[in-house]
């Protein structure tokens, strides 16, 4: 029996499988399609997703294949209303949005999974599901008609908006669908368009958006004119919309994808049903505005995999699985709200409301605060989880420094340290499959401070399979080469450290616990509460 059965081999399922492989979980991954889809589908990868992909070892391939977006240009015809730069002052090693067809993102993940020894079972459709206190039993039908069953300790439903798993467990999928129909095409465009830029054109007729897909190919999305029949549009229909709502002088040709769709905004009432978890579109669907859907789903999978590994391999309390819904449901809720506001603001039809919106956007686009806020929100780096079994409260942090650094539930930002005079990226030092105990010497360390930190490290040694230790020394001369050096104290400043202290970073790179001044018993109690000893 495997640790986890993954249903669906899209970007979410592949992320789950690759994360499971990193965590040492045994798994099977099935997909009802006999071949992967070649459609471009989702395009945007934001900072938080790129950081996650970096932890999985595939960011280099993504960056090499994708296009770093300059930003968004909003226009009315030929008149530019606003320019919103992507990645504006985003505090990440990957500040810019990367545009890459979903089919290519999946290819990168498939290749990495194959290298890790994972195999996708294709042409396998889930038809039934049962579970008890120890396992899940899935009934599947193969492409040749054979029916058999698969047993696993857990099941991750990554099978999309029409999830068979969600229907079988009977979870509510609450929300609504927008009235408008949208049409899209991926095609080459002759004419002048600022490259590596997402273009929005506002008019009284409805929305028109143009995004780069790959070099030489653009995606056009528009609200459909009333009176058109249902079904996929023709290239001529989209050309007519482009001529009326766009800047003029643009000509579509060599289309590779034509489609129509409706937008639904829905979220599952629970992301967990016993031993079954819903991730990605199986748990939440929303407007494509902001390009958050694929990113959010992949992060769902990244969040879930290490928790199951702690239960299956480290003997952690199974109740920590409840934190998956507790952490990811509010994130999905926020994405639903934000994407809903964005799509509705782009579809304003009343003339007075359009004038008001255009004026507000023109003024706001010149504000440093607004540009930073928009970029920060879209990047996803500001996600913060509320206290739960895997996120401590902040009562062990010195009151003088409570507003500084990265409290539990936040993801620490990048900082450069030194090892033997060579620069070290802290982002490259932590991540799956372990927790990281990050110990700071304090600004003016003395011998008693080192003794305090040694006591903390001694606790971590009791969980050495699951906790790695990094030591950060303020100054030029650390006690030994085991310490990373923070010569000017920049890392201490970023992490809000004055006295000897520690951070405990989760495998998904969020802060679980921090303590200043460092107390060994605080770490001992927290680890015992999670691992049960």
mmCIF file of C-alpha atoms in Angstrom, residues 179-184 203-208 221-231 233 236-245 260-261 349:
data_model
loop_
_atom_site.group_PDB
_atom_site.id
_atom_site.type_symbol
_atom_site.label_atom_id
_atom_site.label_comp_id
_atom_site.label_asym_id
_atom_site.label_seq_id
_atom_site.Cartn_x
_atom_site.Cartn_y
_atom_site.Cartn_z
ATOM 1 C CA UNK A 179 -23.226 35.749 -16.863
ATOM 2 C CA UNK A 180 -20.775 36.758 -19.595
ATOM 3 C CA UNK A 181 -19.247 34.301 -22.035
ATOM 4 C CA UNK A 182 -15.585 34.740 -22.901
ATOM 5 C CA UNK A 183 -13.756 33.825 -26.088
ATOM 6 C CA UNK A 184 -10.036 33.257 -26.542
ATOM 7 C CA UNK A 203 -14.022 50.034 -23.929
ATOM 8 C CA UNK A 204 -17.751 50.407 -23.643
ATOM 9 C CA UNK A 205 -18.216 47.082 -25.424
ATOM 10 C CA UNK A 206 -16.413 44.886 -22.917
ATOM 11 C CA UNK A 207 -13.040 43.468 -22.008
ATOM 12 C CA UNK A 208 -10.140 42.759 -24.364
ATOM 13 C CA UNK A 221 -9.308 37.018 -24.391
ATOM 14 C CA UNK A 222 -12.516 39.018 -24.737
ATOM 15 C CA UNK A 223 -16.071 39.096 -23.496
ATOM 16 C CA UNK A 224 -18.292 37.736 -26.250
ATOM 17 C CA UNK A 225 -20.743 39.997 -28.002
ATOM 18 C CA UNK A 226 -24.374 39.121 -27.367
ATOM 19 C CA UNK A 227 -26.136 37.320 -30.182
ATOM 20 C CA UNK A 228 -23.332 34.927 -31.004
ATOM 21 C CA UNK A 229 -24.088 31.238 -30.814
ATOM 22 C CA UNK A 230 -22.501 29.040 -28.183
ATOM 23 C CA UNK A 231 -19.393 27.056 -28.993
ATOM 24 C CA UNK A 233 -15.336 31.167 -31.823
ATOM 25 C CA UNK A 236 -12.730 36.072 -37.749
ATOM 26 C CA UNK A 237 -15.020 36.658 -34.750
ATOM 27 C CA UNK A 238 -12.070 37.412 -32.494
ATOM 28 C CA UNK A 239 -10.493 39.601 -35.182
ATOM 29 C CA UNK A 240 -13.686 41.691 -35.307
ATOM 30 C CA UNK A 241 -13.580 42.201 -31.531
ATOM 31 C CA UNK A 242 -9.880 43.059 -31.709
ATOM 32 C CA UNK A 243 -10.526 45.666 -34.399
ATOM 33 C CA UNK A 244 -13.299 47.381 -32.434
ATOM 34 C CA UNK A 245 -11.838 47.301 -28.918
ATOM 35 C CA UNK A 260 -15.094 29.834 -25.356
ATOM 36 C CA UNK A 261 -15.701 29.608 -21.624
ATOM 37 C CA UNK A 349 -20.228 48.844 -18.862
#
